């Protein structure tokens, strides 16, 4: 390093510190290293969300619904119905098709008459649906 000027050495040192800082930042913020935690909203101990749940869990509370939000089975398009837990593209379209063929749902339990929706799926969505 005898042939390098003092300014060049300071520049190299600053660059090294910068690169180490960037490397440390990316190591600290890797997505797979997050620890599970629980978020509790004010007023209700039952509205906890765990971050270690996989989004593919069919019986998990939907994260795209607001607290207290209900989706109306008689007016909701398939895109809104897919926000319900356990309801994918095919089941959402089956609900819309059933509604168009048989008219509006008379009760929440009538949802179980739709092909592909049994008691298990119904219990998972009961708290998130309405027929108003």
mmCIF file of C-alpha atoms in Angstrom:
data_model
loop_
_atom_site.group_PDB
_atom_site.id
_atom_site.type_symbol
_atom_site.label_atom_id
_atom_site.label_comp_id
_atom_site.label_asym_id
_atom_site.label_seq_id
_atom_site.Cartn_x
_atom_site.Cartn_y
_atom_site.Cartn_z
ATOM 1 C CA UNK A 1 0.000 0.000 0.000
ATOM 2 C CA UNK A 2 3.002 2.279 -0.314
ATOM 3 C CA UNK A 3 2.044 3.473 -3.797
ATOM 4 C CA UNK A 4 -1.477 4.518 -2.754
ATOM 5 C CA UNK A 5 -2.107 8.052 -1.555
ATOM 6 C CA UNK A 6 -3.615 8.877 1.802
ATOM 7 C CA UNK A 7 -6.866 9.984 0.114
ATOM 8 C CA UNK A 8 -7.115 6.648 -1.732
ATOM 9 C CA UNK A 9 -6.594 4.702 1.525
ATOM 10 C CA UNK A 10 -9.328 6.715 3.261
ATOM 11 C CA UNK A 11 -11.639 6.125 0.305
ATOM 12 C CA UNK A 12 -10.975 2.359 0.421
ATOM 13 C CA UNK A 13 -11.558 2.302 4.187
ATOM 14 C CA UNK A 14 -14.852 4.216 3.801
ATOM 15 C CA UNK A 15 -15.921 1.829 1.042
ATOM 16 C CA UNK A 16 -15.117 -1.184 3.237
ATOM 17 C CA UNK A 17 -17.133 0.236 6.147
ATOM 18 C CA UNK A 18 -20.055 0.966 3.802
ATOM 19 C CA UNK A 19 -20.018 -2.552 2.338
ATOM 20 C CA UNK A 20 -19.834 -4.144 5.790
ATOM 21 C CA UNK A 21 -22.787 -2.016 6.889
ATOM 22 C CA UNK A 22 -24.867 -3.060 3.867
ATOM 23 C CA UNK A 23 -23.941 -6.715 4.410
ATOM 24 C CA UNK A 24 -24.945 -6.480 8.083
ATOM 25 C CA UNK A 25 -28.241 -4.811 7.183
ATOM 26 C CA UNK A 26 -29.163 -7.585 4.735
ATOM 27 C CA UNK A 27 -28.164 -10.295 7.207
ATOM 28 C CA UNK A 28 -30.312 -8.721 9.912
ATOM 29 C CA UNK A 29 -33.363 -8.386 7.628
ATOM 30 C CA UNK A 30 -33.504 -11.790 5.957
ATOM 31 C CA UNK A 31 -37.163 -12.840 5.583
ATOM 32 C CA UNK A 32 -36.787 -16.417 6.872
ATOM 33 C CA UNK A 33 -35.404 -15.454 10.264
ATOM 34 C CA UNK A 34 -38.447 -13.686 11.735
ATOM 35 C CA UNK A 35 -39.625 -15.120 15.023
ATOM 36 C CA UNK A 36 -43.348 -15.758 15.462
ATOM 37 C CA UNK A 37 -45.179 -13.174 17.510
ATOM 38 C CA UNK A 38 -48.753 -12.427 18.483
ATOM 39 C CA UNK A 39 -50.625 -9.188 17.866
ATOM 40 C CA UNK A 40 -53.597 -8.451 20.101
ATOM 41 C CA UNK A 41 -56.028 -5.690 19.244
ATOM 42 C CA UNK A 42 -57.662 -3.575 21.911
ATOM 43 C CA UNK A 43 -60.922 -4.862 23.306
ATOM 44 C CA UNK A 44 -60.737 -8.531 22.395
ATOM 45 C CA UNK A 45 -58.385 -11.290 23.419
ATOM 46 C CA UNK A 46 -59.881 -13.555 20.745
ATOM 47 C CA UNK A 47 -58.602 -11.468 17.827
ATOM 48 C CA UNK A 48 -54.991 -12.590 17.900
ATOM 49 C CA UNK A 49 -52.957 -13.074 14.748
ATOM 50 C CA UNK A 50 -49.930 -15.364 14.785
ATOM 51 C CA UNK A 51 -47.270 -14.653 12.208
ATOM 52 C CA UNK A 52 -46.044 -18.233 12.030
ATOM 53 C CA UNK A 53 -49.285 -19.455 10.415
ATOM 54 C CA UNK A 54 -48.953 -20.278 6.773
ATOM 55 C CA UNK A 55 -51.339 -18.453 4.433
ATOM 56 C CA UNK A 56 -52.324 -21.785 2.895
ATOM 57 C CA UNK A 57 -54.032 -22.966 6.096
ATOM 58 C CA UNK A 58 -57.677 -23.312 5.126
ATOM 59 C CA UNK A 59 -59.075 -22.754 8.614
ATOM 60 C CA UNK A 60 -56.906 -19.744 9.432
ATOM 61 C CA UNK A 61 -58.568 -16.400 9.973
ATOM 62 C CA UNK A 62 -58.455 -14.424 6.754
ATOM 63 C CA UNK A 63 -55.905 -11.662 6.831
ATOM 64 C CA UNK A 64 -57.567 -9.705 4.045
ATOM 65 C CA UNK A 65 -60.760 -9.046 6.023
ATOM 66 C CA UNK A 66 -61.035 -6.162 8.416
ATOM 67 C CA UNK A 67 -62.000 -6.855 12.004
ATOM 68 C CA UNK A 68 -65.761 -7.334 12.128
ATOM 69 C CA UNK A 69 -66.116 -7.313 8.332
ATOM 70 C CA UNK A 70 -68.656 -9.699 6.848
ATOM 71 C CA UNK A 71 -69.062 -10.640 3.208
ATOM 72 C CA UNK A 72 -72.635 -10.764 1.909
ATOM 73 C CA UNK A 73 -73.218 -14.091 0.155
ATOM 74 C CA UNK A 74 -76.088 -12.636 -1.884
ATOM 75 C CA UNK A 75 -74.215 -9.696 -3.409
ATOM 76 C CA UNK A 76 -70.463 -10.395 -3.235
ATOM 77 C CA UNK A 77 -68.564 -11.113 -6.450
ATOM 78 C CA UNK A 78 -66.279 -14.161 -6.647
ATOM 79 C CA UNK A 79 -63.213 -11.991 -5.940
ATOM 80 C CA UNK A 80 -64.602 -10.990 -2.531
ATOM 81 C CA UNK A 81 -65.718 -14.532 -1.727
ATOM 82 C CA UNK A 82 -62.140 -15.765 -2.294
ATOM 83 C CA UNK A 83 -61.080 -13.667 0.706
ATOM 84 C CA UNK A 84 -62.917 -16.104 2.983
ATOM 85 C CA UNK A 85 -60.890 -18.877 4.678
ATOM 86 C CA UNK A 86 -61.088 -22.139 2.745
ATOM 87 C CA UNK A 87 -62.760 -20.524 -0.267
ATOM 88 C CA UNK A 88 -60.610 -20.556 -3.369
ATOM 89 C CA UNK A 89 -61.360 -19.645 -6.947
ATOM 90 C CA UNK A 90 -63.474 -22.737 -7.709
ATOM 91 C CA UNK A 91 -65.573 -22.581 -4.537
ATOM 92 C CA UNK A 92 -66.125 -18.835 -4.936
ATOM 93 C CA UNK A 93 -67.358 -19.369 -8.492
ATOM 94 C CA UNK A 94 -69.547 -22.270 -7.296
ATOM 95 C CA UNK A 95 -71.193 -19.917 -4.765
ATOM 96 C CA UNK A 96 -71.868 -17.307 -7.465
ATOM 97 C CA UNK A 97 -73.213 -19.982 -9.844
ATOM 98 C CA UNK A 98 -75.459 -21.438 -7.140
ATOM 99 C CA UNK A 99 -76.782 -17.976 -6.287
ATOM 100 C CA UNK A 100 -77.540 -17.223 -9.938
ATOM 101 C CA UNK A 101 -79.307 -20.565 -10.405
ATOM 102 C CA UNK A 102 -81.269 -20.772 -7.123
ATOM 103 C CA UNK A 103 -81.660 -17.127 -6.116
ATOM 104 C CA UNK A 104 -80.427 -15.441 -2.934
ATOM 105 C CA UNK A 105 -79.411 -17.472 0.102
ATOM 106 C CA UNK A 106 -82.233 -17.641 2.658
ATOM 107 C CA UNK A 107 -79.924 -18.560 5.564
ATOM 108 C CA UNK A 108 -76.231 -18.881 6.271
ATOM 109 C CA UNK A 109 -76.605 -22.668 6.505
ATOM 110 C CA UNK A 110 -77.853 -22.738 2.899
ATOM 111 C CA UNK A 111 -74.233 -22.201 1.895
ATOM 112 C CA UNK A 112 -73.654 -25.901 2.620
ATOM 113 C CA UNK A 113 -75.890 -26.734 -0.359
ATOM 114 C CA UNK A 114 -73.161 -25.403 -2.661
ATOM 115 C CA UNK A 115 -71.005 -28.158 -4.145
ATOM 116 C CA UNK A 116 -67.667 -28.398 -2.336
ATOM 117 C CA UNK A 117 -68.782 -26.687 0.862
ATOM 118 C CA UNK A 118 -69.467 -28.958 3.796
ATOM 119 C CA UNK A 119 -69.796 -28.451 7.539
ATOM 120 C CA UNK A 120 -66.039 -27.958 8.028
ATOM 121 C CA UNK A 121 -65.715 -25.170 5.473
ATOM 122 C CA UNK A 122 -68.982 -23.632 6.673
ATOM 123 C CA UNK A 123 -67.781 -23.475 10.295
ATOM 124 C CA UNK A 124 -64.586 -21.773 9.097
ATOM 125 C CA UNK A 125 -66.476 -19.004 7.287
ATOM 126 C CA UNK A 126 -69.574 -18.629 9.502
ATOM 127 C CA UNK A 127 -68.151 -15.644 11.386
ATOM 128 C CA UNK A 128 -67.247 -13.815 8.169
ATOM 129 C CA UNK A 129 -70.433 -14.095 6.114
ATOM 130 C CA UNK A 130 -73.895 -12.551 6.054
ATOM 131 C CA UNK A 131 -77.019 -12.661 3.880
ATOM 132 C CA UNK A 132 -78.299 -9.126 4.577
#
